[in-house]
XYZ file of C-alpha atoms in Angstrom:
616
model
C -7.187 26.299 3.911
C -6.083 27.996 7.074
C -3.215 26.858 9.188
C -1.945 28.189 12.580
C 1.771 28.696 13.059
C 2.857 28.875 16.768
C 3.181 25.093 17.113
C 5.107 24.841 13.876
C 7.556 27.670 15.066
C 8.050 25.708 18.259
C 8.847 22.562 16.362
C 11.369 24.520 14.250
C 13.058 25.906 17.343
C 13.339 22.434 18.902
C 14.749 21.020 15.596
C 17.276 23.934 15.316
C 18.533 23.383 18.920
C 18.840 19.571 18.212
C 20.783 20.132 15.029
C 22.990 22.623 16.764
C 24.159 19.863 19.231
C 22.287 21.152 22.270
C 20.988 18.060 23.861
C 18.089 17.669 26.332
C 16.557 14.411 27.545
C 12.885 14.446 26.592
C 10.424 14.157 29.446
C 8.452 12.246 30.059
C 10.180 9.282 28.436
C 7.851 6.917 26.677
C 8.417 3.338 25.274
C 8.786 3.165 21.517
C 6.265 1.180 19.489
C 8.367 -1.396 17.484
C 8.764 -0.498 13.811
C 8.945 -3.232 11.178
C 10.043 -2.336 7.678
C 12.469 -4.744 5.963
C 13.111 -6.060 9.528
C 11.704 -5.285 12.939
C 13.497 -3.059 15.552
C 16.010 -4.846 17.757
C 17.718 -6.779 15.015
C 21.235 -7.778 16.039
C 23.964 -5.643 14.329
C 25.740 -8.846 13.371
C 23.005 -9.284 10.779
C 23.588 -5.846 9.106
C 24.292 -6.100 5.431
C 26.366 -2.971 5.453
C 28.089 -0.740 7.919
C 28.621 2.993 7.295
C 29.238 6.100 9.456
C 27.335 8.883 7.836
C 27.700 11.447 10.676
C 30.736 12.411 12.621
C 31.702 10.591 15.804
C 31.161 12.430 19.148
C 33.459 12.412 22.091
C 31.707 12.471 25.483
C 34.106 12.928 28.378
C 36.711 10.948 26.557
C 34.375 8.218 25.404
C 33.891 7.612 21.568
C 30.275 7.694 20.559
C 29.370 6.467 17.027
C 26.332 6.021 14.887
C 26.308 3.071 12.607
C 23.987 2.722 9.560
C 23.083 -0.082 7.210
C 21.290 1.484 4.279
C 20.321 -1.833 2.714
C 18.462 -2.737 5.920
C 17.314 0.977 6.528
C 18.459 0.564 10.131
C 20.952 2.107 12.625
C 22.719 1.248 15.826
C 24.954 3.005 18.322
C 28.195 2.096 20.006
C 30.290 3.604 22.879
C 34.059 2.773 23.187
C 36.922 3.778 25.388
C 34.435 3.760 28.234
C 34.028 2.654 31.846
C 31.696 0.256 33.630
C 28.190 1.695 33.663
C 28.516 4.106 30.692
C 25.341 3.802 28.638
C 24.646 4.261 24.930
C 21.264 4.295 23.081
C 19.405 5.757 19.987
C 16.861 8.547 19.727
C 14.390 8.424 16.996
C 12.308 11.329 15.866
C 9.317 11.351 13.491
C 9.000 15.176 13.477
C 12.468 16.345 12.547
C 13.866 16.429 16.081
C 11.134 18.403 17.671
C 10.416 15.275 19.861
C 11.720 11.786 19.900
C 11.506 8.238 21.178
C 14.380 8.127 23.736
C 16.646 5.407 25.018
C 16.070 2.999 22.210
C 18.137 -0.153 22.765
C 19.864 1.310 25.871
C 22.880 -0.683 26.823
C 25.439 -0.289 29.568
C 29.054 -1.184 29.557
C 29.516 -4.321 31.571
C 32.222 -4.778 34.216
C 35.699 -5.234 32.673
C 34.654 -3.949 29.295
C 35.427 -0.678 27.708
C 32.530 -0.522 25.205
C 29.102 -1.793 24.117
C 26.481 -1.333 21.481
C 22.739 -1.168 20.991
C 20.601 -3.370 18.843
C 19.433 -2.049 15.389
C 16.403 0.202 14.890
C 14.647 1.262 11.782
C 15.494 4.710 10.427
C 12.069 5.129 8.701
C 8.706 3.437 8.859
C 7.383 3.085 5.263
C 4.545 0.782 6.366
C 3.053 3.658 8.250
C 4.310 6.368 5.951
C 6.742 7.966 8.465
C 10.218 9.247 7.731
C 12.451 9.281 10.833
C 15.588 10.851 12.017
C 17.963 8.903 14.251
C 20.900 9.768 16.379
C 23.241 8.009 18.817
C 23.525 9.270 22.453
C 25.609 8.224 25.421
C 25.719 8.995 29.133
C 29.284 8.906 30.372
C 29.263 11.287 33.330
C 27.256 13.571 31.114
C 24.977 13.159 28.057
C 25.992 13.742 24.419
C 24.574 12.803 21.089
C 25.685 12.640 17.539
C 23.990 14.662 14.766
C 20.739 13.306 13.352
C 21.241 11.083 10.360
C 19.652 11.869 6.995
C 17.771 15.128 7.865
C 17.595 15.772 4.110
C 15.702 13.712 1.568
C 17.717 12.899 -1.594
C 16.538 11.428 -4.720
C 18.857 11.047 -7.725
C 20.844 14.363 -8.287
C 18.546 16.449 -6.102
C 18.492 16.811 -2.324
C 16.325 18.989 -0.190
C 17.539 22.565 -0.148
C 18.655 22.825 -3.737
C 18.126 26.035 -5.767
C 14.961 26.320 -7.778
C 17.112 27.833 -10.514
C 18.463 24.288 -11.110
C 14.936 22.742 -11.818
C 14.368 21.275 -15.298
C 10.833 22.591 -15.442
C 8.316 24.881 -13.721
C 4.782 23.575 -13.552
C 1.979 24.868 -11.459
C -0.277 21.781 -11.256
C -2.987 23.132 -8.805
C -4.525 26.556 -8.405
C -2.769 29.047 -6.239
C -4.331 30.321 -3.083
C -4.626 33.907 -1.923
C -4.385 35.506 1.560
C -4.693 39.225 2.313
C -3.807 39.963 -1.199
C -0.873 37.635 -1.377
C -0.622 34.819 -3.853
C 0.843 31.522 -2.704
C 1.633 28.983 -5.485
C 3.103 25.568 -5.651
C 5.755 24.950 -8.442
C 6.836 21.413 -9.547
C 9.647 20.148 -11.583
C 7.724 17.103 -12.793
C 10.702 15.378 -14.390
C 12.765 15.367 -11.141
C 9.827 15.124 -8.810
C 10.870 18.140 -6.792
C 8.868 21.115 -5.717
C 9.100 24.706 -4.221
C 6.706 27.392 -3.068
C 6.380 31.056 -4.055
C 4.655 33.960 -2.484
C 4.114 37.071 -4.558
C 2.169 40.364 -4.350
C 3.296 40.801 -0.710
C 5.621 42.730 1.494
C 8.476 42.349 3.906
C 8.006 39.612 6.468
C 5.487 37.690 4.527
C 6.370 33.903 4.645
C 6.250 30.885 2.382
C 6.943 27.304 3.051
C 6.224 23.749 1.855
C 4.606 20.902 3.724
C 5.506 17.347 2.789
C 3.358 14.308 3.460
C 4.168 10.629 2.982
C 0.585 9.589 3.560
C -1.269 11.576 0.852
C -1.800 14.624 3.094
C -3.195 12.902 6.100
C -0.190 14.052 8.330
C 3.074 15.694 7.787
C 5.131 15.825 11.050
C 8.476 15.280 9.301
C 7.666 17.674 6.532
C 6.132 20.756 8.088
C 7.453 24.192 7.303
C 10.124 23.074 4.835
C 12.253 25.905 3.457
C 10.304 28.482 5.494
C 11.613 31.834 4.211
C 10.367 35.580 4.522
C 10.093 38.208 1.875
C 13.148 40.536 2.395
C 12.832 44.348 2.837
C 12.153 46.117 -0.392
C 10.794 42.975 -2.179
C 7.274 41.778 -2.828
C 8.072 38.077 -3.477
C 10.213 35.145 -2.464
C 10.457 31.384 -2.871
C 11.487 28.345 -0.880
C 14.354 25.962 -1.840
C 13.565 22.821 -3.742
C 12.416 19.706 -1.798
C 12.231 16.119 -3.037
C 9.075 13.951 -2.999
C 10.689 10.574 -3.220
C 12.979 9.027 -0.663
C 14.500 5.883 -2.138
C 16.771 5.421 0.894
C 13.781 5.435 3.248
C 11.598 3.205 0.911
C 9.173 6.183 0.581
C 7.814 7.071 -2.776
C 5.158 9.403 -4.044
C 5.375 12.044 -1.312
C 2.787 14.736 -1.552
C 3.572 18.424 -1.197
C 1.650 21.771 -0.813
C 2.752 25.350 -0.639
C 1.664 27.410 2.421
C 2.240 31.038 3.455
C 1.213 33.866 5.668
C 0.997 37.642 5.585
C 3.401 39.181 8.130
C 0.810 40.954 10.206
C -1.438 37.816 10.760
C -0.819 34.364 12.280
C -3.117 32.438 10.109
C -1.825 30.967 6.859
C -3.259 29.433 3.719
C -2.186 26.425 1.668
C -2.675 25.044 -1.896
C -4.022 21.556 -2.462
C -1.695 18.558 -2.100
C 0.153 17.423 -5.226
C 2.224 14.369 -6.181
C 4.639 15.188 -9.114
C 4.598 13.057 -12.207
C 8.040 12.329 -13.652
C 6.241 10.195 -16.252
C 2.768 8.828 -16.289
C 3.719 5.389 -15.433
C 6.231 6.399 -12.821
C 3.625 8.535 -11.078
C 1.172 5.619 -11.092
C 3.791 3.255 -9.731
C 4.847 5.639 -6.976
C 1.219 6.107 -5.868
C 0.749 2.315 -5.952
C 3.632 1.734 -3.501
C 1.796 3.746 -0.803
C -0.318 0.670 -0.264
C 2.450 -1.864 -0.253
C 3.146 -3.504 3.071
C 6.944 -3.874 3.157
C 7.084 -5.971 6.294
C 4.619 -8.504 5.143
C 5.668 -8.145 1.518
C 2.281 -7.832 -0.276
C -0.713 -5.512 -0.837
C -2.995 -6.425 2.108
C -6.310 -8.123 1.667
C -6.036 -10.015 -1.684
C -3.781 -12.810 -2.591
C -4.163 -13.145 -6.343
C -4.560 -9.387 -6.740
C -1.194 -8.872 -4.997
C 0.424 -11.260 -7.624
C -1.189 -9.358 -10.435
C -0.091 -6.117 -8.921
C 3.398 -7.286 -8.512
C 3.439 -8.315 -12.195
C 2.192 -4.881 -13.191
C 5.016 -3.254 -11.068
C 7.626 -5.641 -12.664
C 6.302 -4.895 -16.157
C 6.782 -1.196 -15.487
C 10.341 -1.732 -14.334
C 11.190 -4.047 -17.239
C 9.696 -1.733 -19.953
C 11.178 1.414 -18.468
C 14.571 0.124 -17.236
C 14.020 1.413 -13.757
C 15.060 -0.435 -10.612
C 13.228 1.623 -7.952
C 11.256 -1.354 -6.716
C 13.668 -4.353 -7.115
C 13.632 -4.485 -3.311
C 9.907 -4.895 -3.203
C 10.018 -7.872 -5.723
C 12.615 -9.598 -3.565
C 10.730 -8.723 -0.361
C 7.481 -10.180 -1.698
C 9.196 -13.433 -2.721
C 11.111 -13.795 0.657
C 8.076 -12.999 2.932
C 5.460 -15.063 1.037
C 6.962 -18.328 -0.170
C 6.175 -20.068 3.126
C 3.109 -21.532 4.675
C 0.122 -19.470 5.958
C -3.090 -20.393 7.605
C -6.417 -19.662 6.068
C -7.242 -16.068 6.508
C -3.635 -14.847 6.796
C -2.974 -14.279 3.067
C -6.041 -15.862 1.393
C -9.413 -17.227 2.582
C -7.638 -20.565 1.874
C -4.467 -21.876 3.492
C -1.395 -21.179 1.515
C 0.704 -24.329 1.621
C 4.114 -22.994 0.509
C 5.424 -21.901 -2.896
C 2.355 -19.602 -3.239
C 0.103 -22.625 -3.668
C -3.399 -22.981 -2.463
C -6.641 -24.871 -3.360
C -7.457 -22.159 -5.873
C -5.512 -23.212 -8.907
C -5.680 -19.915 -10.750
C -4.428 -18.030 -7.600
C -1.311 -20.155 -7.800
C -0.966 -19.438 -11.546
C -1.107 -15.650 -11.042
C 1.957 -15.980 -8.737
C 3.803 -18.135 -11.312
C 3.140 -15.272 -13.783
C 4.521 -12.725 -11.388
C 7.731 -14.822 -10.862
C 8.301 -15.286 -14.629
C 7.993 -11.539 -15.035
C 10.513 -11.037 -12.138
C 12.860 -13.465 -13.844
C 12.721 -11.630 -17.049
C 13.393 -8.303 -15.265
C 16.273 -9.558 -12.947
C 17.507 -12.840 -14.455
C 17.520 -14.295 -10.953
C 17.176 -18.043 -11.288
C 15.195 -18.433 -7.980
C 12.211 -16.693 -9.671
C 12.226 -19.083 -12.686
C 12.554 -22.039 -10.324
C 9.532 -20.946 -8.402
C 7.491 -20.518 -11.565
C 8.388 -24.095 -12.525
C 7.379 -25.402 -9.100
C 4.014 -23.658 -9.192
C 3.272 -24.743 -12.781
C 4.237 -28.330 -11.998
C 1.495 -28.200 -9.277
C -0.958 -26.741 -11.676
C -0.277 -29.475 -14.175
C -1.521 -31.940 -11.711
C -5.035 -30.587 -12.395
C -4.900 -31.023 -16.200
C -7.515 -33.691 -16.806
C -8.449 -35.290 -20.028
C -11.150 -37.362 -18.408
C -13.593 -34.326 -18.471
C -14.097 -32.275 -21.630
C -11.044 -33.922 -23.186
C -8.553 -31.777 -21.329
C -8.147 -28.509 -19.568
C -7.099 -27.552 -15.966
C -9.646 -27.497 -13.248
C -10.340 -24.113 -11.532
C -10.155 -25.584 -7.969
C -8.863 -28.547 -6.191
C -12.333 -29.942 -5.798
C -12.532 -30.130 -9.603
C -15.833 -28.289 -9.922
C -15.220 -26.063 -12.923
C -13.106 -25.618 -16.036
C -12.921 -21.990 -16.980
C -11.165 -19.451 -19.176
C -8.882 -17.767 -16.591
C -7.288 -21.013 -15.356
C -6.695 -22.306 -18.762
C -5.624 -19.020 -20.300
C -2.986 -18.778 -17.611
C -1.902 -22.317 -18.070
C -1.356 -21.909 -21.871
C 0.624 -18.776 -21.174
C 2.730 -20.306 -18.427
C 3.646 -23.601 -20.235
C 4.774 -21.838 -23.365
C 6.633 -19.118 -21.408
C 8.482 -21.849 -19.539
C 9.368 -23.472 -22.786
C 10.933 -20.208 -24.033
C 12.897 -19.659 -20.843
C 14.317 -23.199 -20.242
C 17.179 -24.009 -22.487
C 16.610 -27.213 -24.502
C 13.067 -27.762 -23.199
C 10.775 -30.083 -24.962
C 8.456 -31.079 -22.267
C 6.836 -27.741 -21.489
C 6.628 -26.970 -25.223
C 4.623 -30.094 -25.852
C 2.294 -29.395 -22.867
C 1.773 -25.823 -24.233
C 0.766 -27.002 -27.675
C -1.695 -29.600 -26.146
C -3.155 -26.946 -23.956
C -3.457 -24.325 -26.598
C -5.097 -26.756 -29.065
C -7.446 -27.907 -26.426
C -8.425 -24.288 -25.626
C -9.132 -23.567 -29.299
C -11.562 -26.620 -29.545
C -12.950 -26.366 -26.030
C -15.846 -23.911 -26.825
C -14.513 -21.243 -24.533
C -14.267 -18.843 -27.411
C -17.690 -17.889 -28.678
C -18.719 -17.346 -32.397
C -18.061 -13.579 -32.198
C -14.474 -14.136 -31.007
C -15.248 -13.305 -27.373
C -14.140 -15.480 -24.494
C -16.859 -16.476 -22.066
C -16.126 -17.340 -18.473
C -16.143 -21.165 -18.658
C -17.683 -24.425 -19.544
C -20.965 -26.079 -18.344
C -20.918 -29.515 -16.834
C -21.747 -30.814 -20.185
C -18.559 -29.185 -21.599
C -20.379 -26.451 -23.590
C -19.727 -22.611 -23.455
C -21.693 -21.425 -20.463
C -22.498 -18.010 -21.983
C -21.392 -16.152 -18.844
C -19.981 -12.654 -18.710
C -17.257 -11.743 -21.105
C -14.477 -10.153 -18.973
C -11.488 -8.256 -20.378
C -8.939 -10.287 -18.483
C -10.167 -13.613 -19.950
C -9.915 -12.002 -23.382
C -6.563 -10.648 -22.632
C -5.044 -13.883 -21.210
C -6.108 -15.675 -24.392
C -4.599 -13.036 -26.515
C -1.322 -13.315 -24.606
C -1.420 -17.088 -24.464
C -1.768 -17.430 -28.248
C 0.797 -14.674 -28.932
C 3.376 -16.510 -26.765
C 2.446 -19.950 -28.339
C 3.136 -18.340 -31.721
C 6.534 -17.167 -30.470
C 7.271 -20.763 -29.275
C 6.160 -22.583 -32.364
C 6.223 -20.224 -35.274
C 2.739 -21.491 -36.244
C 0.764 -18.607 -37.771
C -2.602 -20.062 -36.682
C -1.807 -19.051 -33.161
C -0.989 -15.454 -34.043
C -3.987 -15.321 -36.212
C -6.088 -16.414 -33.197
C -4.508 -13.750 -31.005
C -5.423 -11.174 -33.619
C -8.919 -12.405 -33.924
C -9.490 -12.322 -30.183
C -7.958 -8.822 -29.909
C -9.993 -7.427 -32.853
C -13.158 -8.883 -31.377
C -12.504 -7.158 -27.980
C -11.767 -3.713 -29.618
C -15.013 -3.967 -31.552
C -17.350 -5.424 -29.019
C -19.569 -3.036 -27.008
C -19.313 -5.434 -24.109
C -15.592 -4.599 -23.790
C -15.029 -1.379 -25.546
C -17.159 1.862 -25.453
C -16.118 4.975 -27.326
C -12.749 3.551 -27.792
C -12.115 2.974 -24.068
C -11.942 -0.492 -22.477
C -15.024 -0.967 -20.376
C -16.144 -3.839 -18.144
C -19.855 -4.629 -17.676
C -19.391 -3.408 -14.108
C -18.043 -0.118 -15.243
C -21.397 1.105 -16.576
C -24.323 2.980 -15.134
C -24.541 2.666 -11.357
C -22.725 -0.712 -11.298
C -19.660 -1.228 -9.070
C -16.852 -3.743 -9.736
C -15.894 -6.098 -7.018
C -12.363 -6.498 -5.783
C -11.448 -9.169 -8.331
C -12.894 -7.194 -11.311
C -10.959 -4.080 -10.479
C -7.734 -5.718 -11.920
C -9.173 -7.114 -15.136
C -8.556 -4.309 -17.635
C -4.818 -3.894 -16.774
C -4.362 -7.687 -17.545
C -5.948 -7.108 -21.028
C -3.674 -3.992 -21.687
C -0.487 -6.093 -20.720
C -1.278 -8.817 -23.239
C -2.473 -6.469 -25.955
C 0.859 -4.730 -25.659
C 2.595 -8.058 -26.179
C 0.599 -8.638 -29.340
C 1.409 -5.117 -30.481
C 5.062 -5.808 -30.062
C 4.666 -9.072 -31.960
C 2.829 -7.675 -34.875
C 3.879 -4.047 -35.073
C 0.163 -3.192 -35.397
C -0.540 0.622 -35.397
C -4.109 -0.131 -34.470
C -3.234 -1.914 -31.339
C -0.636 0.732 -30.359
C -3.130 3.477 -30.952
C -5.713 1.657 -28.860
C -3.219 1.333 -26.083
C -2.468 5.036 -26.286
C -6.102 5.834 -26.189
C -6.460 3.924 -22.902
C -3.540 5.695 -21.205
C -4.641 9.087 -22.452
C -8.101 8.596 -21.112
C -6.812 7.355 -17.720
C -4.541 10.285 -17.274
C -7.039 12.962 -18.472
C -10.273 11.642 -16.848
C -9.383 9.058 -14.166
C -6.721 10.756 -12.100
C -6.658 13.077 -9.177
C -3.880 15.541 -8.051
C -2.143 12.712 -6.146
C -2.040 10.554 -9.175
C -4.504 8.108 -7.852
C -6.268 6.201 -10.575
C -9.771 4.776 -10.531
C -11.722 1.851 -11.901
C -13.371 3.729 -14.864
C -10.795 4.548 -17.411
C -13.293 6.866 -19.098
C -13.943 8.628 -15.770
C -17.576 9.051 -14.761
C -19.167 8.211 -11.444
C -19.211 6.044 -9.442
C -15.542 5.520 -9.799
C -13.921 3.306 -7.241
C -10.284 3.804 -6.301
C -7.849 1.608 -4.389
C -4.601 -0.216 -4.977
C -6.251 -2.747 -7.306
C -7.555 -0.061 -9.682
C -4.156 1.628 -9.354
C -2.291 -1.467 -10.493
C -4.727 -1.979 -13.415
C -4.304 1.554 -14.668
C -0.602 1.251 -14.201
C -0.792 -1.600 -16.725
C -2.440 0.707 -19.154
C 0.082 3.474 -18.789
C 3.015 0.953 -18.907
C 1.607 -0.601 -22.068
C 1.286 2.716 -23.837
C 4.254 4.727 -22.428
C 6.804 2.105 -21.572
C 7.414 1.028 -25.106
C-alpha cells in the first residue's frame, strides 16, 4: 500500500502547536453534529456522575479557566470564574488529535452581576461512530486562552501510548511485513497486552516508521495517524516506534486496529502492512471485535431484537467465565435503554410493549435468558426481577388444552415448537434455582420438562425437530443446533434442580445424538444445514451454533465429560484457525469454506464457541 505524507505532516504540526499551548481560532467555524454515547451532547453538568480535573487550570487575563471531566459519563464541560460580564467560555473538540476541531461547543457568557459561568456537557469520544476525541476548555476574556487537550494518550491497563517496546510481554508479527526501496517495514504486537509497535530495518538515516490506529476496522484513522513517527538516526539502519494501545476502555472503544507504515528518506511515498487487531486471548479478541457493532446510545446491536438478546448473553457468558468486567457498562446500558415501549419497526417488526415483551413469545424468552445471565454475572437484583416479569408473561401462553401442554410460539397461538418450550423449561428451572425457597417455579419446570419429553419434539434418533403439527405430532422439520442445545441445557438445569438422573440422562442422549448426526456435525465441526454447499444462513440461523456451544459447555461442567470438552475445544480451534481474519472477525462456517457470511451475529455465535472452550 502506498501513502502520501504531506497532509500527515501538516496535521502533526497543528497538533504540536496545539499541545504547546499556542491557540488559534479555527476558520471557518462550523456547527458540531451532536454526539450521543451514554448520553447526548448538551447534558446538564448537574447530572454528571463524577467531577475530575485531569488537566491544569489556565489563567486568562486573571480569569480562572477549568476543564471538568466525568469519566463514568465519558463527557466534559468548561467553566470560567473570577470573570466579568461578557466573558465567554466554551469547549473545542477534535477528532484528529488537535489538527482541527469543532469550536465553541456550548459557548456561554458571564451574565451581568455574575463572575462566572459554565458550558453544558459534551462527549469526549464517539464510540457509536468509532471516533476518539480530544477536548479542551477555552475562554475569551479580553483575549483567548485554552487548557491542554484532555486524554491525548490511550491507556489500557498498565500500558499507555508511548511506552517502551522493551516492556512488552511478547513480540509477534501477525501479518507479513512490507518492503519499500529495500527497507522492511514490520508490525509487532504484544498480544497479551494488546499493544503494538512498528519497526523499519535495512534502511538508512532519515528513513521513517510510524503506526496508524483505526477504531473502525481500517476504514479511517484521523485520530491515529502517524503515531510514534520516528526516524532512523545517523549511523543506524533500523529504528522502532513506541508502544501504542489498541483498546481504550475510558472511551468505550475496544478492538482498535493498527498497521505499521514507513518511508525511505529520499521519497515521499510510504508503504503499510495490513491492519491487525491483537488477540489477548481468543475469546477476548472475539468480544472486542463484537463490540464494534454495538450501538451504545440505543443499547443494542441494531436490526435484530432476539439476536441482540442472544448476543448480550454471549457477552455476559464471556465476562462470567473469564472474570472480566470490560463490558458491564454495556449490560447496564442495554437494560436501561430497552426496557421501555417501542413501536413496531423500532426494535422489532412487532411493537415492544415494555419489559422486553412482544407478541413473539420466544423473543421475550431470549431476553429473560440474557437477564438471568446478567444476574449471575453481577448479582444485581433488577436483572433477576426482569427475568421473573418476562417469564410470568410467557407462562400465560402455557396451554394444556392443546397437545396436553406446552407454550405457544406466538400470541395468536398458531404453533408449539421446540425453541419456545426449550427456553421455557430452562427459564423456569433456572428461576427455581435462583429464588430462595421457591416451590412454584420448580413445579412449573418439572411439568414443562415432562411435557417436553412426552411431546414428540424429540425424534427417535435423539434429534429435536422444529415443532409439532396441528395434530400434535413431530412435524419432521429441520433439526437446528439451537433447538438441540436448548434441550440439552434445559434438561441439564432440570437435573440440577431436582437431582433426578433421568433428566441428566436425557441431556446426554441429546448431546451424543448431536455429536454423531451428520445433520449437525461434519468432520467433528458443528455444521448447520445452511452451512453446506452454496447455501446461506438467514439472520436468525447465524446465531444457532453458539447457543448449542453454550449449553453443551454447561453439560460438560455438570458431567466432567472429556468427550464434550474435547468437542468444544475442536469447535474453538476450528473457528480460530479457519474462520477468522486479521481483524479477528469470525464467520458463519466454523470449518471455514465459502461462502462464509460474517457479521455481528456470526461473531456472537463464534464467541460462544470460544468462551465455551477457553473460558473454563
